Short mmCIF file of C-alpha atoms in Angstrom, two decimals:
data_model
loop_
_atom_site.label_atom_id
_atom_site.label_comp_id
_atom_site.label_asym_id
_atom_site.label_seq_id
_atom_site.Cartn_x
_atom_site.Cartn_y
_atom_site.Cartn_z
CA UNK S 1 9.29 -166.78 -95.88
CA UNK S 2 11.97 -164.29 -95.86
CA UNK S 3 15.08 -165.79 -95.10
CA UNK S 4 14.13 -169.09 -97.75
CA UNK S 5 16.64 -167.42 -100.28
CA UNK S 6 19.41 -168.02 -97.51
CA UNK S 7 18.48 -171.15 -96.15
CA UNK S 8 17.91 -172.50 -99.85
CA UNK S 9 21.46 -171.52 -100.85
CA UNK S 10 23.24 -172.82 -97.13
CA UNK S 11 21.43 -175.92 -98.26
CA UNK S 12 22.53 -176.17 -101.78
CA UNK S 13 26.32 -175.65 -100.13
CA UNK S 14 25.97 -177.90 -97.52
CA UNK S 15 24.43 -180.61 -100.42
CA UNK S 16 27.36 -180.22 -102.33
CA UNK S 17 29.89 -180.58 -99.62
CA UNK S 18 27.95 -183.95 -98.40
CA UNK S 19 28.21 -185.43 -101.69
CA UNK S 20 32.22 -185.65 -101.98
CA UNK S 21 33.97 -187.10 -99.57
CA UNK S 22 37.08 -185.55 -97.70
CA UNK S 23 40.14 -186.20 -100.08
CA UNK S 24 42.38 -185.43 -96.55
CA UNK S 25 43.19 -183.75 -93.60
CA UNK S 26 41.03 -180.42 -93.62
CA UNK S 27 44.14 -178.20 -92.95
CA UNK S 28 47.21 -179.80 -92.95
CA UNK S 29 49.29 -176.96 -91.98
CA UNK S 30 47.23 -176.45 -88.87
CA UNK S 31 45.96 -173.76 -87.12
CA UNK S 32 49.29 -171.87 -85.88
CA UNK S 33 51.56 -172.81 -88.43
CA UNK S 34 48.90 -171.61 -90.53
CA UNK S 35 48.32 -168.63 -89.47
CA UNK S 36 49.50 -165.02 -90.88
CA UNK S 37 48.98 -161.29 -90.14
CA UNK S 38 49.31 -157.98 -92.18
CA UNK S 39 49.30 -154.61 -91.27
CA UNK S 40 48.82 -151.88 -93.82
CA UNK S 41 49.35 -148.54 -93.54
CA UNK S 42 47.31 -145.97 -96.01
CA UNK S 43 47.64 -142.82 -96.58
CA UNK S 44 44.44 -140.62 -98.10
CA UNK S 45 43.85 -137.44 -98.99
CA UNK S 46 40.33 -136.53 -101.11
CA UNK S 47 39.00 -133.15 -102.46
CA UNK S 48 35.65 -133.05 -104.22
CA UNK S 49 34.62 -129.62 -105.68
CA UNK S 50 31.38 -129.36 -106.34
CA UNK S 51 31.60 -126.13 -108.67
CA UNK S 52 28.10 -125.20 -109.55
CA UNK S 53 27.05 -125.23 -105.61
CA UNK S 54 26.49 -121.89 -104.83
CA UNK S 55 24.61 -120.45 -101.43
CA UNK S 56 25.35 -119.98 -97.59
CA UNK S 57 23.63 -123.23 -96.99
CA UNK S 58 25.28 -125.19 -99.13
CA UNK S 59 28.81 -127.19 -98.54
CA UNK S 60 30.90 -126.54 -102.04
CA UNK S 61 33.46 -128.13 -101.24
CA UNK S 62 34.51 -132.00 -99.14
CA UNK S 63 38.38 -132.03 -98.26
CA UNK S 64 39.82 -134.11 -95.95
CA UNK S 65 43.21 -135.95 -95.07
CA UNK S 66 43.40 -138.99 -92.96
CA UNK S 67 45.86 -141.57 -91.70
CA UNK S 68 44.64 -145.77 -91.75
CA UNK S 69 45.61 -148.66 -90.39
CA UNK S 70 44.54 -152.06 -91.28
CA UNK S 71 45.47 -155.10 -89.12
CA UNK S 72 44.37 -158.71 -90.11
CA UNK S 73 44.97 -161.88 -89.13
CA UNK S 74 43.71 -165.20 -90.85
CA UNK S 75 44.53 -168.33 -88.92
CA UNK S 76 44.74 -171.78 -90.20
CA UNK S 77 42.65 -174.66 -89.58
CA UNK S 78 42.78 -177.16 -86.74
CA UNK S 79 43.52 -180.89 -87.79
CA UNK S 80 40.69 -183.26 -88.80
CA UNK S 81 38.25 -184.00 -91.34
CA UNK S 82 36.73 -180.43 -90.13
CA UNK S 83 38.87 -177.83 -89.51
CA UNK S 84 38.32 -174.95 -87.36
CA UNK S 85 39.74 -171.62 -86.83
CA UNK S 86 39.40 -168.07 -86.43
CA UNK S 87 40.11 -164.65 -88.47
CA UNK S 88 40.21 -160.90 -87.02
CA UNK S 89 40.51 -157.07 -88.40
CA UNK S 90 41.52 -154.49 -86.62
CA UNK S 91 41.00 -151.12 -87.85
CA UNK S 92 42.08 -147.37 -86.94
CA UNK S 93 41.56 -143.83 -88.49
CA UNK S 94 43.31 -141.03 -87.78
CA UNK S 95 42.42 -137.26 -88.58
CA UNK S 96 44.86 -135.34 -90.00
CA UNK S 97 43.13 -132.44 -91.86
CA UNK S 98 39.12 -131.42 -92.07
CA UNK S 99 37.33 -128.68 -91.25
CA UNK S 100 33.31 -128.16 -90.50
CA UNK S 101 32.67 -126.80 -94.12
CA UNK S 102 34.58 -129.99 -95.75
CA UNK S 103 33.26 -132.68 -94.14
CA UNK S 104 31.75 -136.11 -95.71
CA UNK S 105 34.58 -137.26 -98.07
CA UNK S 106 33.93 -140.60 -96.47
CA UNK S 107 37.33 -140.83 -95.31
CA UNK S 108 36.39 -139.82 -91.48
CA UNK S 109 33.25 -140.18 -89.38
CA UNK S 110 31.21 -136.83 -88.80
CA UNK S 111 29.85 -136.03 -85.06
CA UNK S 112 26.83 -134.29 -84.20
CA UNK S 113 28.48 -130.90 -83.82
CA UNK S 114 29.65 -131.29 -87.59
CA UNK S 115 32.60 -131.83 -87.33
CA UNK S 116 35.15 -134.88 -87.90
CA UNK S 117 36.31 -137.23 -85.44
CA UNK S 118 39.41 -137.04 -84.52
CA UNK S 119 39.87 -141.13 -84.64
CA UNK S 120 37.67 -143.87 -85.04
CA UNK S 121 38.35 -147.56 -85.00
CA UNK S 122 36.65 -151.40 -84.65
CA UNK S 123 38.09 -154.71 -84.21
CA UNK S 124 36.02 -157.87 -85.67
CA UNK S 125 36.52 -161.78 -85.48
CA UNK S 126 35.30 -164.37 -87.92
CA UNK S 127 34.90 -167.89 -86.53
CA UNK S 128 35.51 -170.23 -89.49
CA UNK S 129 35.07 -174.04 -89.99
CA UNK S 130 36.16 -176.37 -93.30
CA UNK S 131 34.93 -179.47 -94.94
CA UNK S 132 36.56 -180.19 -97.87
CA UNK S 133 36.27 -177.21 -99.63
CA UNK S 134 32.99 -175.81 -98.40
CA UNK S 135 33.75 -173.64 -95.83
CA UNK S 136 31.58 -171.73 -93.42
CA UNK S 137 31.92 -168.23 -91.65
CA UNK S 138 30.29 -166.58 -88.74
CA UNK S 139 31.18 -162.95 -87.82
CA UNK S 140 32.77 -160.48 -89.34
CA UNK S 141 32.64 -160.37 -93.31
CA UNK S 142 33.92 -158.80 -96.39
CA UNK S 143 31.90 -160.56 -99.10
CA UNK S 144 33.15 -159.43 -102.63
CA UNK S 145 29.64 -160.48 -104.65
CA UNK S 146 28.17 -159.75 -107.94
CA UNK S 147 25.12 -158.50 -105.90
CA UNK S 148 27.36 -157.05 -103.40
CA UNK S 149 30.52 -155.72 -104.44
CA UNK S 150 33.49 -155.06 -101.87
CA UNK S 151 34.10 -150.93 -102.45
CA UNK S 152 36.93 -150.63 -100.29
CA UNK S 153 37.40 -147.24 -102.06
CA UNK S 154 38.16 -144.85 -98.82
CA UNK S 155 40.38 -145.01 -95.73
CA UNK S 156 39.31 -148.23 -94.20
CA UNK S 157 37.24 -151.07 -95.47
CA UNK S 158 33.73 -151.83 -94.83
CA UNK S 159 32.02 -155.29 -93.63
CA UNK S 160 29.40 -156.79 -93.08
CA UNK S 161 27.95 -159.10 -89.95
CA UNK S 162 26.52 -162.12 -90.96
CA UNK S 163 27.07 -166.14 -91.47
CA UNK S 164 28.41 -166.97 -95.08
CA UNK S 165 29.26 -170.62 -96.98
CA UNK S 166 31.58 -170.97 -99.68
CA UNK S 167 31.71 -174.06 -102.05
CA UNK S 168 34.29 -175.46 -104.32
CA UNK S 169 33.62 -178.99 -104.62
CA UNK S 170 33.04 -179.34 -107.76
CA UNK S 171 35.89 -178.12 -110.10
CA UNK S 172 35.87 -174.52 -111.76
CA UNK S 173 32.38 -173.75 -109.54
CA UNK S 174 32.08 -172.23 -106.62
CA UNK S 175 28.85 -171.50 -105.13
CA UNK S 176 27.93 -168.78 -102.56
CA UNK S 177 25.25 -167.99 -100.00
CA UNK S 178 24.33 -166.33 -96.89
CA UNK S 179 22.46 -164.12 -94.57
CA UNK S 180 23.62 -160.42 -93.40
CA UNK S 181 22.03 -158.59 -90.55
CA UNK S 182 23.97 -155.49 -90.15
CA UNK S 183 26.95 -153.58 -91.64
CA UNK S 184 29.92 -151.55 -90.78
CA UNK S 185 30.62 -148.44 -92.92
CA UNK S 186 33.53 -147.54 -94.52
CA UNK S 187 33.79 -144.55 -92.33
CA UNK S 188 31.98 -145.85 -89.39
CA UNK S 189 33.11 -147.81 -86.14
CA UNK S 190 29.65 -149.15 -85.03
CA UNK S 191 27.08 -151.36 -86.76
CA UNK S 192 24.00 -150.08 -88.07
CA UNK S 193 21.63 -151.31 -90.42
CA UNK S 194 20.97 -151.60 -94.68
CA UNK S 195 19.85 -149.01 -96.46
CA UNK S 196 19.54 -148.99 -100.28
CA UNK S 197 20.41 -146.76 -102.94
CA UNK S 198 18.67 -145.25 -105.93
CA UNK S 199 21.35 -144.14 -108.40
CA UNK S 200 23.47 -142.27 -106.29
CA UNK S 201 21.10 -141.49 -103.48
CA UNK S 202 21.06 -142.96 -100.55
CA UNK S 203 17.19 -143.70 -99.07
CA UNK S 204 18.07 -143.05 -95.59
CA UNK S 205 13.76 -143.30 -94.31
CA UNK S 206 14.35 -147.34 -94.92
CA UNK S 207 16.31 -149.77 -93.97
CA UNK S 208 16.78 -153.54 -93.18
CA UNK S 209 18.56 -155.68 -91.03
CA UNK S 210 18.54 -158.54 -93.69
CA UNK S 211 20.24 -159.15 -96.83
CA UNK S 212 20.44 -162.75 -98.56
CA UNK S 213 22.30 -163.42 -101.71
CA UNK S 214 23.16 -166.96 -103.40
CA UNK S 215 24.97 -167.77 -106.62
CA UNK S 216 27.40 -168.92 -108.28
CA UNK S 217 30.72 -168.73 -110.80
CA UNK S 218 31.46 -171.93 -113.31
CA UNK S 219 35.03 -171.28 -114.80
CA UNK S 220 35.44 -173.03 -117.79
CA UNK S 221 36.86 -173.11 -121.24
CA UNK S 222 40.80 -173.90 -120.03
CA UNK S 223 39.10 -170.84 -117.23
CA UNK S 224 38.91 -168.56 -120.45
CA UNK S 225 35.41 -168.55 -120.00
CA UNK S 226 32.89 -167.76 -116.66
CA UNK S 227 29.26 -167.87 -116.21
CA UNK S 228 27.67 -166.59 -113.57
CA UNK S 229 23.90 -166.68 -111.91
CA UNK S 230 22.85 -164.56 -108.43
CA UNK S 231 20.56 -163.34 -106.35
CA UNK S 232 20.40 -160.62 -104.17
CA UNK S 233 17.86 -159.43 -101.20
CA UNK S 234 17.72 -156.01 -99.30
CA UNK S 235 14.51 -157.55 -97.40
CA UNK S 236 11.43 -155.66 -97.57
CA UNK S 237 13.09 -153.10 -99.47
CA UNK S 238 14.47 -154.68 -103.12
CA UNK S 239 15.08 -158.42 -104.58
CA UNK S 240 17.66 -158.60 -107.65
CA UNK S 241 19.07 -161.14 -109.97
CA UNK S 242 22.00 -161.09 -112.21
CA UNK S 243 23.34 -163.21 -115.16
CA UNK S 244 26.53 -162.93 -116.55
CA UNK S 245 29.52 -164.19 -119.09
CA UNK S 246 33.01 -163.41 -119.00
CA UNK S 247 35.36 -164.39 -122.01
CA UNK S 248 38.75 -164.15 -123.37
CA UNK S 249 40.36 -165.37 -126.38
CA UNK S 250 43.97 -165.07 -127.50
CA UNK S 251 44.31 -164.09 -131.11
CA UNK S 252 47.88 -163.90 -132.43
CA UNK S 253 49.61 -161.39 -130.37
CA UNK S 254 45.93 -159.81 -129.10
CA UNK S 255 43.37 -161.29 -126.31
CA UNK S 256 40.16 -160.21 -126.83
CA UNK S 257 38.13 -159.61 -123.91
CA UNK S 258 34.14 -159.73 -123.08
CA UNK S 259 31.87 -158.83 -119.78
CA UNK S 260 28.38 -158.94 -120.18
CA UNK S 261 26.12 -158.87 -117.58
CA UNK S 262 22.10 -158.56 -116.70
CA UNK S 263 20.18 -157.72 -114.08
CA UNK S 264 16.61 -157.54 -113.46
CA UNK S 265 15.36 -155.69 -110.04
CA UNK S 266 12.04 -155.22 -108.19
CA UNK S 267 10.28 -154.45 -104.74
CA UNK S 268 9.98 -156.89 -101.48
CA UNK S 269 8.31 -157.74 -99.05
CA UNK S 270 6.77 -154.89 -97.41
CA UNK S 271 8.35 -152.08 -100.00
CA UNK S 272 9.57 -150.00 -97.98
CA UNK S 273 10.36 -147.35 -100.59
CA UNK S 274 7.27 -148.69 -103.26
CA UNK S 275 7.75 -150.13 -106.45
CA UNK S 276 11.04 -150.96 -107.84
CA UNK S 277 11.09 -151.72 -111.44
CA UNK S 278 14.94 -151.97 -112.62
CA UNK S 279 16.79 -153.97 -115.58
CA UNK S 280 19.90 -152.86 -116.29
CA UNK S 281 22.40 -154.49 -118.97
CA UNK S 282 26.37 -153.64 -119.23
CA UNK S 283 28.76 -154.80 -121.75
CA UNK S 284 32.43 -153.72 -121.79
CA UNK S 285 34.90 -155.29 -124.69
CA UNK S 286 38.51 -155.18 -124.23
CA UNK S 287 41.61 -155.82 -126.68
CA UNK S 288 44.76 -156.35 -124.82
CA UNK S 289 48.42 -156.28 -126.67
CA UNK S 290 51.72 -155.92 -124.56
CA UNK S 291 51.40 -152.95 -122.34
CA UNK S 292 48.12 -151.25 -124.67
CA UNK S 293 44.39 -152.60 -123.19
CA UNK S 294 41.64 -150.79 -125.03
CA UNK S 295 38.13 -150.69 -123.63
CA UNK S 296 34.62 -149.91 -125.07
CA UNK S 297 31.37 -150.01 -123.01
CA UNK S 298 28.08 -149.90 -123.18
CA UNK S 299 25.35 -149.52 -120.43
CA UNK S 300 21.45 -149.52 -120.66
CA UNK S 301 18.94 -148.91 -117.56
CA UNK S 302 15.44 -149.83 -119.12
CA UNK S 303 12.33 -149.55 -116.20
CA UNK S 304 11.29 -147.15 -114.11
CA UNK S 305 13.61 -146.87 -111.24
CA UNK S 306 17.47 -146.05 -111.11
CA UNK S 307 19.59 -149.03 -110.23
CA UNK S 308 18.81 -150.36 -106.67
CA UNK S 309 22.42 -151.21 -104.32
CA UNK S 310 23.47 -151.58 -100.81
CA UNK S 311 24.88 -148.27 -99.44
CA UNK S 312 27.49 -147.22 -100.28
CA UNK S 313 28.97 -149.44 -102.52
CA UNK S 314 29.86 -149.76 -105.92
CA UNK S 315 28.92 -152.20 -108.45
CA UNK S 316 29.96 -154.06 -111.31
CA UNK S 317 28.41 -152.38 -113.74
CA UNK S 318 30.66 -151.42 -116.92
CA UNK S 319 29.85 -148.08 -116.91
CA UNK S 320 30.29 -147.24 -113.05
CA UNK S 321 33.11 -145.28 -111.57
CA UNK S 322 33.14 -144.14 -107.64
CA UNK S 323 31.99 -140.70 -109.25
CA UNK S 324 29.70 -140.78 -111.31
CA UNK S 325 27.24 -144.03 -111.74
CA UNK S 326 25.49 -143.33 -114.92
CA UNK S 327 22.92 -145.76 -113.73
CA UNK S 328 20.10 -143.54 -113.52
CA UNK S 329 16.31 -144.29 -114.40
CA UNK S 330 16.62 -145.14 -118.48
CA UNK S 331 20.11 -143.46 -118.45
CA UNK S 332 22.39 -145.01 -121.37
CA UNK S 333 26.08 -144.62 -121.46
CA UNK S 334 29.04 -145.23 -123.59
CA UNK S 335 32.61 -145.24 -122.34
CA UNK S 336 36.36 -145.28 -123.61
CA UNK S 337 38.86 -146.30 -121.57
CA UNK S 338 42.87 -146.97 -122.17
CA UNK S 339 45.36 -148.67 -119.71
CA UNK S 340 48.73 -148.63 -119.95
CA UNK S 341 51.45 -151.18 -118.08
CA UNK S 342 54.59 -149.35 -118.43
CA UNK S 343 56.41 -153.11 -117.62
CA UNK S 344 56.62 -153.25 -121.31
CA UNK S 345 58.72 -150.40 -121.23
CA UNK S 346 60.96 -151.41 -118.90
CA UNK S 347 59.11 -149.75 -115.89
CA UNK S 348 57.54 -152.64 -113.55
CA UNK S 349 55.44 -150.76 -111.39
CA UNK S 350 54.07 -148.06 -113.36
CA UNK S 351 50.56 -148.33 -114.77
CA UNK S 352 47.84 -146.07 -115.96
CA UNK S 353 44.04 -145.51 -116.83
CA UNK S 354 42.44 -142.94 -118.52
CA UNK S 355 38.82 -142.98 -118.87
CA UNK S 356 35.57 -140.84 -120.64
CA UNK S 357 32.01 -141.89 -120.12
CA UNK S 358 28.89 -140.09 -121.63
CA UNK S 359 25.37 -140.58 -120.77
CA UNK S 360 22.18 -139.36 -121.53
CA UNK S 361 18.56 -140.37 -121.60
CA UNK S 362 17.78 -140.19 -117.97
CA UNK S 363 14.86 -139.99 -116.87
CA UNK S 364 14.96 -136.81 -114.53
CA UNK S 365 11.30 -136.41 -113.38
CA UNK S 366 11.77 -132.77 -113.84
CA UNK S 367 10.75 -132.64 -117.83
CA UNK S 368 13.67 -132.74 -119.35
CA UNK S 369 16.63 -135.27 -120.63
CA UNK S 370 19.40 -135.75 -118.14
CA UNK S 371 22.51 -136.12 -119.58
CA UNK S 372 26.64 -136.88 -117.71
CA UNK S 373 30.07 -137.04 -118.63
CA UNK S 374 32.94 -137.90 -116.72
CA UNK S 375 36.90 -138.03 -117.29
CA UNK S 376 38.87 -139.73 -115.18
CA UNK S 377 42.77 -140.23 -115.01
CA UNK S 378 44.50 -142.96 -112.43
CA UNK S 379 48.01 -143.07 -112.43
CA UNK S 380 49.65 -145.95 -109.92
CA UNK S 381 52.98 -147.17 -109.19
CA UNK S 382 54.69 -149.69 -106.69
CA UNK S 383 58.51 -149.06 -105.64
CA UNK S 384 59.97 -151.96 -106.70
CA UNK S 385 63.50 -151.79 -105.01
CA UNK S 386 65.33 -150.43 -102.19
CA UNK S 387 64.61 -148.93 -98.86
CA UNK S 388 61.16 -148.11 -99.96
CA UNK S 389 60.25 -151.71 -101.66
CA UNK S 390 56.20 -151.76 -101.82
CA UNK S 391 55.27 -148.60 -101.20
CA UNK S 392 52.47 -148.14 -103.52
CA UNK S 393 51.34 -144.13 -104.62
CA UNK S 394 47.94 -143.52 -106.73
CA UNK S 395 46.93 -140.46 -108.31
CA UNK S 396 43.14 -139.82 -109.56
CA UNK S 397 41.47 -136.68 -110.88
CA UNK S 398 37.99 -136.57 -111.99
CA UNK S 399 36.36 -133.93 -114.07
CA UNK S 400 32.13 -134.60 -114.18
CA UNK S 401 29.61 -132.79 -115.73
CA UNK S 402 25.77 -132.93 -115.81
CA UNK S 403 22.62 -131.08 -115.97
CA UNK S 404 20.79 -132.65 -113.42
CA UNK S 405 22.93 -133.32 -110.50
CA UNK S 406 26.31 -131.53 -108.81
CA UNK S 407 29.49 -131.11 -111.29
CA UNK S 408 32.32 -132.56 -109.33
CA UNK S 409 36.26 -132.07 -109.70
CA UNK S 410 37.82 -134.65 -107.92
CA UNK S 411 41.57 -134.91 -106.77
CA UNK S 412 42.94 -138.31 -104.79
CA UNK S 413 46.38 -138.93 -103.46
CA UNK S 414 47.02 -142.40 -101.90
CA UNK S 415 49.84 -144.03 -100.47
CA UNK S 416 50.33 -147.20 -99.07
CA UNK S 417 52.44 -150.07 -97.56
CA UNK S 418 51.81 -153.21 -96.04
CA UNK S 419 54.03 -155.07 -93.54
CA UNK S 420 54.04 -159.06 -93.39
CA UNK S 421 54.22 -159.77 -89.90
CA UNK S 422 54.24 -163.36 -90.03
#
């Protein structure tokens, strides 16, 4: 049966919220007093070049500017051994700059004439209920999985439609499941339903109104340690598990960092794009001192397909940036990364990442080795005083190369600010 994976992992929450008794109240502050509300404000401006795009048929270039707004509201929980209450997000995009032949940055919605809307924007409530610390949501959703990975990379956010359950009964686990039926894109107002992707391509002749995921994170180790177990379903179109381990270690003035992870993918159902046949395995170390973290990664795709992921989001893969995935049919990939806190400097606020990733290996069907690179620079920093106190301003360019798929020069520009309303 389809839907056992959900109804096994509902079961295995609800088990484990049975089995302990309420220590109290469910929500003791209640469901006004509560409650609170945020409104951000973000800025976004995006250029991709794609420089080796030549022809009259062909768009070189997607540049766009657009003003968001992000409203939500999380209420608390009414007295009583089960609480109840209710969460909502509001959100509204705004075109400031785009033009027919720059379209599909993701930042705006684009019509049937080809060009971008001038606004778009969707409100969506969450009905939510508490036992103990299992809690239960129906509605609107913004689950941030291994399997499923919140990519709230653009303007607004995406979400998801679905019932979810949460469980922290026992201490350091928490164990997840649920049952999606639709989503919300990230530069979409309506619902519409799953599609996967292949690498970086998105397989718009299927799609599924279904996706079912259950798992879990066990924290241990004084929390310096995390293992973690999932599984993921795109009905009738992919299944997908995942193990993973998370360390870190203090040595003298160093911590020493560890993220491995596994996962092992294959068709469903009725296969709606054939055979699947993914494992892909990541590892990224890290070595933290005062403002210096250094990073080296490694990332192996072993099968015959590329890596298999709701559209259009990200993953956790080590080796995955929202350019380039390097995640390709046997594609292996090595990256360098350095990130700088300039708080040990005397400059709270001020951070930095620069990044290099090389792959090669893939498996291009066309008769010859695929290889990628990709640079990327981030530079962020929060105002940490005066009239402009938490306005936050990120900078990323992107240089990526490849012989088998677009070269892209990227340029980002972000600014935000978020207003506590109560």
């Amino acid at each position: 049966m389809k839907n056992n994976a959900c109804i096994t992992c509902v079961m295995v929450s609800g088990g484990l919220a049975a089995g302990f008794t309420p220590l109290a109240v469910s929500a003791a502050d209640g469901f006004i007093e509560g409650s609170s509300a945020t409104l951000q404000a973000r800025n976004y401006y995006f250029s991709r070049d794609y420089s080796d795009i030549v022809g009259a048929n062909q768009q070189s270039k997607a540049e766009e500017w657009a003003q968001g707004f992000i409203l939500n509201f999380k209420s608390g929980y009414t007295p009583g051994v089960v609480g109840f209450g209710v969460d909502a997000i509001g959100l509204l995009g705004l075109k400031l700059d785009s033009s027919p032949d720059r379209v599909n940055t993701g930042l705006l919605p684009v019509k049937d004439d080809g060009r971008a809307a001038d606004e778009y924007s969707r409100l969506g409530a969450t009905f939510k209920a508490k036992l103990s610390n299992t809690e239960l949501k129906v509605g609107e959703l913004q689950p941030n999985l291994t399997v499923l990975t919140f990519s709230d990379i653009r303007l607004l956010p995406p979400s998801y439609q679905g019932v979810s359950v949460t469980s922290a009964e026992i201490a350091g686990l928490t164990v997840q499941g649920g049952h999606l039926t639709s989503t919300s894109l990230r530069n979409e107002a309506g619902d519409e339903k799953m599609i996967a992707m292949l690498g970086h391509l998105p397989q718009r002749g299927a799609d599924s109104d279904a996706f079912n995921y259950a798992g879990g994170d066990y924290a241990f180790n004084a929390n310096r340690t995390t293992a973690s177990a999932w599984y993921g379903q795109l009905e009738d179109i992919y299944q997908q598990g995942f193990l993973g381990l998370k360390h870190s270690q203090p040595v003298g003035n160093w911590v020493l960092g560890a993220n491995l992870g596994y996962f092992n993918a294959k068709e469903d159902g009725d296969q709606l794009l054939g055979k699947i046949d993914n494992q892909a395995f990541f590892s990224l170390l890290s070595a933290k001192r005062g403002g210096h973290t250094f990073y080296v990664g490694y990332q192996a795709m072993y099968g015959d397909s590329s890596f298999p992921r709701v559209f259009a989001n990200i993953t956790p893969l080590g080796n995955e940036v929202p350019t380039y995935e390097f995640a390709f049919a046997d594609e292996r990939s090595w990256q360098a990364r350095y990130d700088y806190d300039f708080t040990a400097m005397g400059i709270p606020g001020l951070t930095t990442t620069l990044r290099y990733i090389t792959g090669n290996n893939v498996d291009t069907g066309q008769g010859f080795e695929g290889k990628d690179r990709e640079r990327d620079l981030d530079i962020g920093y929060v105002v940490q005083s005066g009239a402009l106190q938490g306005l936050g301003v990120r900078v990323r360019n992107v240089m990526a190369r490849s012989n088998y798929r677009s070269d892209i020069d990227e340029n980002r520009l972000i600014f935000s600010y978020t207003w506590k309303l109560f």
